[in-house]
Short mmCIF file of C-alpha atoms and ligand atoms in Angstrom, two decimals:
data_model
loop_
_atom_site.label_atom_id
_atom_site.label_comp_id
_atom_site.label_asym_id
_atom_site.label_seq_id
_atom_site.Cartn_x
_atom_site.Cartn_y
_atom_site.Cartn_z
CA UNK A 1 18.96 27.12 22.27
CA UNK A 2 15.30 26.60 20.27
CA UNK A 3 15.33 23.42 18.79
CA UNK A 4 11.73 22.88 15.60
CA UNK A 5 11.31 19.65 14.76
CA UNK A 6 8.63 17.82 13.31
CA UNK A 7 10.22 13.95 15.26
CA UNK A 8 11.07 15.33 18.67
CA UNK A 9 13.63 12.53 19.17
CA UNK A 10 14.59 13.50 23.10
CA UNK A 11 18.32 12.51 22.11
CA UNK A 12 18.81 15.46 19.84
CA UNK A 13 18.44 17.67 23.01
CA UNK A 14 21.69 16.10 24.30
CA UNK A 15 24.17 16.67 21.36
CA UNK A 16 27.06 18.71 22.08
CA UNK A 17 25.29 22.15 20.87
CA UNK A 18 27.14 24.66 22.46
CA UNK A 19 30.73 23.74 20.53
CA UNK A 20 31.02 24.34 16.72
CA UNK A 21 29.87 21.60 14.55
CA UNK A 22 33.51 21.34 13.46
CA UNK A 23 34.68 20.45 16.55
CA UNK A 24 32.33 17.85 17.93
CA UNK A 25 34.10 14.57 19.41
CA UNK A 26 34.67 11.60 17.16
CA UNK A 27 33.06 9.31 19.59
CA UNK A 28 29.15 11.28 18.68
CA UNK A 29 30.08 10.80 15.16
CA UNK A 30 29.66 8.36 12.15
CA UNK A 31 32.17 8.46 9.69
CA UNK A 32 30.09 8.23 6.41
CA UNK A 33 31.04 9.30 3.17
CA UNK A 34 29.57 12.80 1.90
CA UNK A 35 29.80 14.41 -0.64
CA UNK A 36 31.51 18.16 -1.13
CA UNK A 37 30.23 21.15 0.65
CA UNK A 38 31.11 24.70 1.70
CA UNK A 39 29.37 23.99 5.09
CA UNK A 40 30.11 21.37 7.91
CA UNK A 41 28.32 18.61 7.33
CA UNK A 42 28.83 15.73 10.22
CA UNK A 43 26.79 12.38 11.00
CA UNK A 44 25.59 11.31 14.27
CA UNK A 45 23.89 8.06 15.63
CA UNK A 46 21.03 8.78 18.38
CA UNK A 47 19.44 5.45 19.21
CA UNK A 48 19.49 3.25 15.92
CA UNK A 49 19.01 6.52 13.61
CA UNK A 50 22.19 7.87 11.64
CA UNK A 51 21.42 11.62 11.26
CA UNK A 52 23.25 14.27 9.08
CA UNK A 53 23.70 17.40 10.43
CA UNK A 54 24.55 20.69 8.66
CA UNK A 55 25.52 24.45 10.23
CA UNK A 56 24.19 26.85 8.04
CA UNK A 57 23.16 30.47 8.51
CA UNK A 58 19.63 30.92 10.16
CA UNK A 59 17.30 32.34 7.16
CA UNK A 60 18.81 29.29 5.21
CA UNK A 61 18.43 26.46 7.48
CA UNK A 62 14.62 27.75 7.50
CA UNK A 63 14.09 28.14 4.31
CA UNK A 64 15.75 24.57 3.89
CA UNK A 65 13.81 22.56 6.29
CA UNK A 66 10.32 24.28 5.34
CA UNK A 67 11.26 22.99 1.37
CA UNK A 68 12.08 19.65 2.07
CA UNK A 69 9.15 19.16 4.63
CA UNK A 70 7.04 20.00 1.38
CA UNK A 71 8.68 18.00 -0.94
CA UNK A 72 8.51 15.13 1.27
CA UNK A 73 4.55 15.90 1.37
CA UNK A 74 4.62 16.06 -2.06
CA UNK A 75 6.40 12.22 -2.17
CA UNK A 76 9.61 13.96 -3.74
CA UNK A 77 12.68 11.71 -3.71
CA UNK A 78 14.34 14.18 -1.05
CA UNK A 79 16.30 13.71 2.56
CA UNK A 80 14.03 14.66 5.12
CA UNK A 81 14.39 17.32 7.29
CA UNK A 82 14.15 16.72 11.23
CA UNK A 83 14.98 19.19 12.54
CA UNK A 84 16.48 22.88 12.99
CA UNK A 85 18.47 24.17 16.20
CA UNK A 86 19.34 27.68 16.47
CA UNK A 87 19.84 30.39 19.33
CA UNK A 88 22.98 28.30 20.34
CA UNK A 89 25.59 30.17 22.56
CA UNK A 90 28.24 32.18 21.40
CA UNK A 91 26.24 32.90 18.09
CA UNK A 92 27.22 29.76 16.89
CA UNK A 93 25.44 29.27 13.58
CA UNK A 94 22.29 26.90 13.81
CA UNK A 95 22.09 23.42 12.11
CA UNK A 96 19.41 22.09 10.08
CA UNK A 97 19.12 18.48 10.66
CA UNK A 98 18.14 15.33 8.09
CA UNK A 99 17.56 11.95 8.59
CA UNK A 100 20.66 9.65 6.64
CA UNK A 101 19.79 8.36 3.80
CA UNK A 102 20.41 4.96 3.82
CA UNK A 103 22.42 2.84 1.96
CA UNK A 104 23.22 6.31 -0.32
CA UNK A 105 26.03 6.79 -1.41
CA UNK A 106 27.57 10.22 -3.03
CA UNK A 107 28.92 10.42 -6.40
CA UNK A 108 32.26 10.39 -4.90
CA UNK A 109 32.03 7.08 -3.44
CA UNK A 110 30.83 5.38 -6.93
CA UNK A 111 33.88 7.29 -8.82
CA UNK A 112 36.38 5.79 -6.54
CA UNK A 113 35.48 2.59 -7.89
CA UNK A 114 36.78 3.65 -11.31
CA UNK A 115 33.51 3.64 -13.07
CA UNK A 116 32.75 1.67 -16.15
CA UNK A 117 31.11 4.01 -18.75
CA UNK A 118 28.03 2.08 -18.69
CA UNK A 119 27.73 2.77 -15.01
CA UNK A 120 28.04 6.88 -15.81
CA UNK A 121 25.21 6.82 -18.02
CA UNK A 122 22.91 5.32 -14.98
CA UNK A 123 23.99 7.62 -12.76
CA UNK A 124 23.44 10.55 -15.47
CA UNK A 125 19.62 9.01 -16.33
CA UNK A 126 19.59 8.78 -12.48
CA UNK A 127 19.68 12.63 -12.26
CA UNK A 128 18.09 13.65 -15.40
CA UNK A 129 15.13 11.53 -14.05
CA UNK A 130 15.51 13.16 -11.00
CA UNK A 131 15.35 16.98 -12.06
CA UNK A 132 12.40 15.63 -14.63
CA UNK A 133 10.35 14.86 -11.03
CA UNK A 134 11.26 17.72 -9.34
CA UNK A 135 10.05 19.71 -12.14
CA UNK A 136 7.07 17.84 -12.85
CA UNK A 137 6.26 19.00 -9.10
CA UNK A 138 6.77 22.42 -9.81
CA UNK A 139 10.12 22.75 -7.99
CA UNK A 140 12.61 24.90 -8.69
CA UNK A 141 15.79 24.08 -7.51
CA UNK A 142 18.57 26.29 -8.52
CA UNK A 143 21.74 24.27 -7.84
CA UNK A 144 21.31 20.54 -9.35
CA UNK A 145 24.84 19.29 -9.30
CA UNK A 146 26.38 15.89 -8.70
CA UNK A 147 27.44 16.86 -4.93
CA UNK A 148 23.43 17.75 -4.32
CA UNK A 149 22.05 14.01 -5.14
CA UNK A 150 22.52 11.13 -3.53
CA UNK A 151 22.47 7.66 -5.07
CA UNK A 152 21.05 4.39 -4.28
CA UNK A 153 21.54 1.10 -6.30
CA UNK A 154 18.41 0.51 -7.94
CA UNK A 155 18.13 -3.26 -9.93
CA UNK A 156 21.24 -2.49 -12.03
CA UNK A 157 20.52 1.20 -12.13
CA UNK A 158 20.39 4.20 -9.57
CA UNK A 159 17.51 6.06 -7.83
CA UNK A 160 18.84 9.80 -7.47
CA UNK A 161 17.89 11.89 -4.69
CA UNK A 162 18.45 15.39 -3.45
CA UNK A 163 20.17 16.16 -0.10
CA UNK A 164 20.90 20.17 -0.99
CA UNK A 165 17.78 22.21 -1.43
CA UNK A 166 18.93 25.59 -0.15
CA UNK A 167 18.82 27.39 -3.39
CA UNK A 168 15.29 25.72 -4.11
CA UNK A 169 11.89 26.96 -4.82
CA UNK A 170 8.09 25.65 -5.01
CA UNK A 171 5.86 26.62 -7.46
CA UNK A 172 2.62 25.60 -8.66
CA UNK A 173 4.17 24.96 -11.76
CA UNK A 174 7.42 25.93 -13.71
CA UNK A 175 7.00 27.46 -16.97
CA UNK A 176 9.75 26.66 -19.75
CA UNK A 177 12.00 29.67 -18.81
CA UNK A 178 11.81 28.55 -15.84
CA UNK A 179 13.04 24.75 -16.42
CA UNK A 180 15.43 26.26 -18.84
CA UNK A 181 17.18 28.24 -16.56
CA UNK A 182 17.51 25.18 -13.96
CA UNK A 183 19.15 23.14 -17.12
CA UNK A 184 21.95 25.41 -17.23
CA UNK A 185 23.02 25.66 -13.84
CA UNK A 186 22.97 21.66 -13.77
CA UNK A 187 24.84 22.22 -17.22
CA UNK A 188 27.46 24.24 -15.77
CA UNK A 189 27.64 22.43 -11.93
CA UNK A 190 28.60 18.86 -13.88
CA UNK A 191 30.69 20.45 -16.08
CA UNK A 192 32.71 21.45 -13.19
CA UNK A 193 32.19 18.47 -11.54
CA UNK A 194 33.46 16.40 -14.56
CA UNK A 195 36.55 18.19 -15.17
CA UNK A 196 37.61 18.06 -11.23
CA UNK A 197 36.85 14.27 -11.29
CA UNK A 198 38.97 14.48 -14.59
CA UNK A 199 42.08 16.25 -13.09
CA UNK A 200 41.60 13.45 -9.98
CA UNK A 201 42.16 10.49 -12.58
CA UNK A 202 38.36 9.70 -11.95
CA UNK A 203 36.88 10.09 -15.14
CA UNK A 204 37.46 6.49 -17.48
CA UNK A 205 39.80 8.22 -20.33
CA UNK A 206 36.70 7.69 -23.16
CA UNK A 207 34.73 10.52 -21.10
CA UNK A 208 34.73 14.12 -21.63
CA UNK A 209 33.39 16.25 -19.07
CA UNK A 210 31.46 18.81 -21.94
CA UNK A 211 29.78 15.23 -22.95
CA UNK A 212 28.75 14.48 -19.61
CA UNK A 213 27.19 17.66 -18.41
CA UNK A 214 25.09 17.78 -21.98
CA UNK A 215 24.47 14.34 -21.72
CA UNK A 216 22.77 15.33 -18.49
CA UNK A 217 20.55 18.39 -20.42
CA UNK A 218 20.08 15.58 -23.48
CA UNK A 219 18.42 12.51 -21.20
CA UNK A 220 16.22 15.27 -19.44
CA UNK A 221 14.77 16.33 -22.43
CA UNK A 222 14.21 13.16 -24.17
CA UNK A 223 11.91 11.91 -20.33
CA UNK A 224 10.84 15.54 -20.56
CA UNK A 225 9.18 15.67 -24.07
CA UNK A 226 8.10 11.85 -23.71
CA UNK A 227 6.17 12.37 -20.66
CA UNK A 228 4.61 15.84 -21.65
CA UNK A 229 4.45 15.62 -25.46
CA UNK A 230 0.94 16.62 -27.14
CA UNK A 231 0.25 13.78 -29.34
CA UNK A 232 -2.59 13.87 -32.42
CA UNK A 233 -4.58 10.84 -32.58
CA UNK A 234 -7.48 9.91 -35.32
CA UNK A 235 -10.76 10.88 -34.13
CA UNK A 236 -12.44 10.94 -31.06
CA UNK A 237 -14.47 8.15 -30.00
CA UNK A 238 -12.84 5.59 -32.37
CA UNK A 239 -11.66 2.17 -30.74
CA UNK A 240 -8.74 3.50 -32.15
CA UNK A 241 -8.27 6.33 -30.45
CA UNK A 242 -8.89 4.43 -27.29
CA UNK A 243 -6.26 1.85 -28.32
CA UNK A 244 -4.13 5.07 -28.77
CA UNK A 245 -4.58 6.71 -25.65
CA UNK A 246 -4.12 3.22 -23.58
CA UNK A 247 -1.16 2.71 -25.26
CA UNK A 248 0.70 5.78 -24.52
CA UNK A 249 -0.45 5.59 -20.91
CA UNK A 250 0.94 1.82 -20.89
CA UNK A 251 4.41 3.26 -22.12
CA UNK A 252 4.17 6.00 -19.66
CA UNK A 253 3.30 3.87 -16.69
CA UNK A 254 6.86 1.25 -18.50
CA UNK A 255 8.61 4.47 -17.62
CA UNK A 256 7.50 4.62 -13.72
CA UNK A 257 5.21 7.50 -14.09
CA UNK A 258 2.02 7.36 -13.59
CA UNK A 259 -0.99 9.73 -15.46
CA UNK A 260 -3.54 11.30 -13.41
CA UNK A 261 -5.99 12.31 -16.55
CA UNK A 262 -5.68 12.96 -20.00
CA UNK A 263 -6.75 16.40 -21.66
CA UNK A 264 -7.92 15.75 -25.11
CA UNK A 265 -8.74 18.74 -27.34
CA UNK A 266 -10.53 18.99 -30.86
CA UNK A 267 -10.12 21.11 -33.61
CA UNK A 268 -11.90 21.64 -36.82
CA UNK A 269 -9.85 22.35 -39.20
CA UNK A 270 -11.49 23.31 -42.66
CA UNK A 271 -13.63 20.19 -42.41
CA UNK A 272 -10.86 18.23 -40.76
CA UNK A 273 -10.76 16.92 -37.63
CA UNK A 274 -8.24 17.02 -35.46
CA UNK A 275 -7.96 15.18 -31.84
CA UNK A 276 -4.84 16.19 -29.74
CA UNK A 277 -4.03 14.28 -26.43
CA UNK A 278 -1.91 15.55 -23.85
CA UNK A 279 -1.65 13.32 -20.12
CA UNK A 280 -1.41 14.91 -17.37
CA UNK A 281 1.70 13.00 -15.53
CA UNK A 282 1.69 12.81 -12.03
CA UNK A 283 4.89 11.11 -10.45
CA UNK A 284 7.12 8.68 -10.96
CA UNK A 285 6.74 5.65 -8.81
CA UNK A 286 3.98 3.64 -10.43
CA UNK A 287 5.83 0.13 -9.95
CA UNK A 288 6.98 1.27 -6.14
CA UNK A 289 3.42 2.06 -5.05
CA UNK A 290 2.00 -1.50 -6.80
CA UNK A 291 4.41 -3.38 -4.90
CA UNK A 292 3.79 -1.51 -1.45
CA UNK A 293 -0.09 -1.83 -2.20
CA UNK A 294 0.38 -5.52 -2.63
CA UNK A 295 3.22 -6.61 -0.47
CA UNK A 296 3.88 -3.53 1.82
CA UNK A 297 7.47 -3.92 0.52
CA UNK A 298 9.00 -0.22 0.17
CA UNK A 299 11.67 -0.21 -2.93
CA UNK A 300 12.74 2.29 -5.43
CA UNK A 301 11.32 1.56 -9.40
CA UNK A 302 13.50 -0.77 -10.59
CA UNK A 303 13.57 -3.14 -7.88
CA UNK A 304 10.16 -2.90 -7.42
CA UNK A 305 9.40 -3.72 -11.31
CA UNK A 306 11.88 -6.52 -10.74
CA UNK A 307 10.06 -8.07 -7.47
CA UNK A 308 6.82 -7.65 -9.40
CA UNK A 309 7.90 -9.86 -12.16
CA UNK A 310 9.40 -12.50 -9.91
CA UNK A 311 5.75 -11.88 -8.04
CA UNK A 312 3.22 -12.02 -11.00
CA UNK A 313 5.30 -15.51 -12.61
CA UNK A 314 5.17 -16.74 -9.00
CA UNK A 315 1.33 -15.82 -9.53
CA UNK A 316 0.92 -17.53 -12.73
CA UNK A 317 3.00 -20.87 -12.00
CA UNK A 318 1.03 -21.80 -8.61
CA UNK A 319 -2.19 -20.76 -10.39
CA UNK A 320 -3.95 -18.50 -7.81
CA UNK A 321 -6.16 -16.17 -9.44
CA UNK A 322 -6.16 -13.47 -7.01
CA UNK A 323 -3.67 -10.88 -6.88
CA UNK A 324 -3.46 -10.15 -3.36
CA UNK A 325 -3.61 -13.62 -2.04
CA UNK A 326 -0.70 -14.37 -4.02
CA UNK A 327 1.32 -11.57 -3.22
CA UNK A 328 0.91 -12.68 0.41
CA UNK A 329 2.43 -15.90 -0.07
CA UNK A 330 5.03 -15.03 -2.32
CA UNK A 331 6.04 -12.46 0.18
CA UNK A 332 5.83 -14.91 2.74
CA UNK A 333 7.25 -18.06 0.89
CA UNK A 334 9.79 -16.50 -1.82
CA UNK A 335 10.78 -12.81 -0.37
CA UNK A 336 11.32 -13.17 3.07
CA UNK A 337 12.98 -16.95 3.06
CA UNK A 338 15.41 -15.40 0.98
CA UNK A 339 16.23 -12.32 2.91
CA UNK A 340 16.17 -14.30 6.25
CA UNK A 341 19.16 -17.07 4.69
CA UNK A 342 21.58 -13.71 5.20
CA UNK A 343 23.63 -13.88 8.14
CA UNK A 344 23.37 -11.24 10.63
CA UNK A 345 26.96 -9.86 9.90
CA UNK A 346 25.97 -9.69 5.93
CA UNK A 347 22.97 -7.73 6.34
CA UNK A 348 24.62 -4.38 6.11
CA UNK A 349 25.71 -5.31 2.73
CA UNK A 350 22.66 -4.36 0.28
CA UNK A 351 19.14 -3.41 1.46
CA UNK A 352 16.61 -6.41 1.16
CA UNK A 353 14.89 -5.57 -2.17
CA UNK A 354 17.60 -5.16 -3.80
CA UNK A 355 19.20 -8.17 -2.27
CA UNK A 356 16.36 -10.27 -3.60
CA UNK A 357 16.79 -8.51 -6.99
CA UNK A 358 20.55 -9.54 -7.45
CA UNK A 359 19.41 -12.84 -5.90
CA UNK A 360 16.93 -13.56 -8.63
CA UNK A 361 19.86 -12.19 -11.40
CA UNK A 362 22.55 -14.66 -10.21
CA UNK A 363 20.00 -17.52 -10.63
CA UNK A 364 19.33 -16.49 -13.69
CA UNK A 365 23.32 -16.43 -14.61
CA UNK A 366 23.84 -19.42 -12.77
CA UNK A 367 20.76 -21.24 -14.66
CA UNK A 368 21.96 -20.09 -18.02
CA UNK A 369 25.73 -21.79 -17.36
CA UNK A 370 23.81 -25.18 -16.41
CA UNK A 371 21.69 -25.46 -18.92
CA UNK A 372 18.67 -26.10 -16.48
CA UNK A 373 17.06 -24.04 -13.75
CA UNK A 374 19.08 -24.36 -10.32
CA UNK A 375 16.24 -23.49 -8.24
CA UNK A 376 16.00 -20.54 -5.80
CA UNK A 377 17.71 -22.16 -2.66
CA UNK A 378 20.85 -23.32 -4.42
CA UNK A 379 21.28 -19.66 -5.99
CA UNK A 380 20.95 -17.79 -2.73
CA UNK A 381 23.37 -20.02 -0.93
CA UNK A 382 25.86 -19.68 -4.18
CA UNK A 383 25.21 -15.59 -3.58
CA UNK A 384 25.73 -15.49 -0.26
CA UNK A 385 28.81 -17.19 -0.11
CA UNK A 386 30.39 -16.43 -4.13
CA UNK A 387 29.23 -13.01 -4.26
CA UNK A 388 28.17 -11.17 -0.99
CA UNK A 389 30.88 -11.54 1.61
CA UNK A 390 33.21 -9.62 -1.30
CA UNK A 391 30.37 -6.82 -1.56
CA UNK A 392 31.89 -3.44 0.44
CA UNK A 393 29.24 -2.45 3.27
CA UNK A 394 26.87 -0.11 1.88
CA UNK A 395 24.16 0.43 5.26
CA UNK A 396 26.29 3.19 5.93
CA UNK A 397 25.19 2.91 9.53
CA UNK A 398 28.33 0.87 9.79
CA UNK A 399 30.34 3.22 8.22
CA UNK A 400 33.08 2.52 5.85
CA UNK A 401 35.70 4.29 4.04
CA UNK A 402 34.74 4.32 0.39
CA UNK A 403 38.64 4.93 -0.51
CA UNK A 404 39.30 1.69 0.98
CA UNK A 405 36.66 -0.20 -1.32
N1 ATP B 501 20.54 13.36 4.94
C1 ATP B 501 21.71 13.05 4.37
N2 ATP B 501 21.98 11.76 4.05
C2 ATP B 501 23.17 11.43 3.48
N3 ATP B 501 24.13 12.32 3.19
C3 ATP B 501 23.92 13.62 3.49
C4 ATP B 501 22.70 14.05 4.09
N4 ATP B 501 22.77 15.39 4.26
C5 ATP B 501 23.98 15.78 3.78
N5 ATP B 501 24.67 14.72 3.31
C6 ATP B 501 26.02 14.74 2.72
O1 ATP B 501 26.64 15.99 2.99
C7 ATP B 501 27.00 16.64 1.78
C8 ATP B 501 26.81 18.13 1.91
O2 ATP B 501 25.45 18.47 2.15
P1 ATP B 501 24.82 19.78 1.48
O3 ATP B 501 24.93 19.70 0.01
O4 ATP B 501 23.46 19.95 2.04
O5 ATP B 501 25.81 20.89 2.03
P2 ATP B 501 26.07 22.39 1.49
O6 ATP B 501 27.21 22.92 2.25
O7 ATP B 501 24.81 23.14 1.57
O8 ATP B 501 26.46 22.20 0.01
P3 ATP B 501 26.78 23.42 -1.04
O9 ATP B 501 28.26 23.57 -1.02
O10 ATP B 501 26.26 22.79 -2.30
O11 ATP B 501 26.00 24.60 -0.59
C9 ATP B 501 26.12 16.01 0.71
O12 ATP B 501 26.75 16.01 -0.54
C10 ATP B 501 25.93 14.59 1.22
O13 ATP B 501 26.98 13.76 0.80
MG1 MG B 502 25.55 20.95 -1.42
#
């Protein structure tokens, strides 16, 4: 047995390697809910880490690991690969092996809950923000489906990630063909997907699965052209132009992404002059890495725009001018108070930030029904006891059966 891995956790050694995947005893496994797959796909718990573990043929799990390791370099929204064991006896296949992704959840899950329409079309911006990333970084990836991203609640939204990257590949950069062709096959995978969550009674009866799958191809070109679009502007050099270019980079950096330079180019034109911009967009993220600059907080976009807010009117109401002096006491004087007020046995429930998100909405609710602010104390005792002892567990460390939700 030859076991690469870039986190040599000792445990791994000790797994049950030399019986089929399949097979392995329920008491070394997590029952989680995953999504569908052709291979075995189990979860296992070695110290306080929930790992997922796939058998897959050699060249593949290899080709796997190396393309997540480099979309985790490249700050991808990916699993991440641990490790790969192969050489096991009796030619068993070899395993690639990720690290869980917490409080995920596959599409699965979130249509068992009969889901509202509303709901769809996060999950579907969710992706098509996704594949709009992955391009971006120049990756390829050859199978984007529903059953290849994982979801986490983001602020009333999702943050999409991809768990499947077999069919993947990394380029500098993708030309159009190229994004083109990786449109269809996400056209045709949710297609599929819709109809079999149709014949399943999954899909709310106002859906149709041709909608869905195009709806998919329709959001990713909308980000797509918004992010990349050559824009004209008046002249070079103007305070106008300036005004111009600041304000598409504002509305770029509202959409998460943030712009690493702008190319301007200048054309006479029989007299005429004509100034092009295009930016050059880097990643999305721009909210997630001000809040972990500030606060070291770690939280997908939405929450983290949401926590800023909460943090900047926190700023401006106990009037301390600078930024990082303030984030330090809000973290340690709004965030964490609130987080800490959760019971141990609640905990599992919804991951801090966006804990302190639906916190800060239920206030709000609650505020709005009084007539007058309740205050923050008042709201996160109301939440804990009104709202988040009826909340399914979502840690998925503790494991729960999504059809029972
Ligand atoms: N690191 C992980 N964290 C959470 N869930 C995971 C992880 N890895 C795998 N899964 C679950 O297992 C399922 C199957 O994984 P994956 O898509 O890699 O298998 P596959 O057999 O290669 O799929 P395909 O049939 O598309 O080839 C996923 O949909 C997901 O629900
Ligand atoms: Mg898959």
């Amino acid at each position: 047995m030859r076991i690469t891995s870039a986190l040599v956790d000792p445990a791994l050694i000790d797994l049950p390697w030399s019986i089929p995947l399949e097979q392995w005893p329920a008491d070394q496994l997590v029952a989680l809910p995953q999504g569908i797959s052709r291979h075995v796909v189990r979860f296992v718990r070695l110290g306080g880490t929930v790992y997922a573990v796939k058998e897959t043929r050699e060249r593949i799990a290899e080709r796997e690991y190396d393309l997540l390791r480099a979309l985790e370099r490249l700050g991808a929204p990916a699993v991440e690969a641990i490790a790969i064991v192969a050489d096991r006896v009796d030619e068993l296949e070899p395993v690639l092996v990720t690290r869980h992704l917490q409080f995920s959840l596959p599409y699965r899950a979130l249509f068992s809950h009969t889901l509202r329409p509303q709901t769809l079309d996060r999950l579907l911006d969710a992706l098509a923000a996704l594949l709009v990333r992955l391009h971006l970084l120049g990756f390829f990836w050859g199978d984007c489906s529903l059953s290849n991203t994982l979801f986490r609640r983001d602020a009333g939204a999702f943050a999409a990630y991809l768990v499947d990257a077999e069919t993947g590949a990394l380029h500098l950069r993708l030309s159009n063909g190229q994004r083109d062709e990786d449109l269809e096959i996400a056209r045709t995978n949710i297609f599929g997907e819709a109809l079999d969550l149709q014949a399943a009674g999954l899909l709310h009866e106002s859906i149709d699965p041709e909608h869905v799958s195009d709806d998919v191809v329709r959001r990713y070109e909308i980000l797509w052209h918004e992010l990349t679009h050559e824009q004209a502007v008046l002249a070079s050099g103007t305070t106008d132009s300036r005004r111009q270019i600041d304000k598409r980079i504002r509305r770029l950096n509202e959409l998460g992404f943030d712009v690493e330079e702008v190319a301007m180019s200048i054309v006479e034109d029989g007299g005429e002059r004509r100034v092009t911009l295009r930016p050059k967009v880097v990643d999305a993220g721009h909210h997630t890495r001000r809040l972990l600059r500030l606060t070291g907080l770690d939280a997908e976009e939405n929450q983290a725009r949401a926590l800023l807010n909460d943090l900047d009117a926190y700023r401006a109401e106990s009037d301390i001018p600078d930024e990082a002096q303030a984030a330090h006491r809000w973290l340690t004087e709004v965030f964490e108070p609130v987080i800490r007020a959760v019971p141990p046995h609640l905990r599992g429930k919804l991951e801090p930030p966006e804990l302190f998100v639906q916190v800060i909405g239920h206030r709000w609710q609650l505020s709005e029904s009084a007539g007058r602010d309740v205050g923050l104390a008042p709201a996160v005792q109301s939440f804990l006891a009104d709202v988040l002892v009826h909340r399914p567990d979502e840690q998925a460390i503790l494991g729960f059966d999504p059809e029972e939700v």
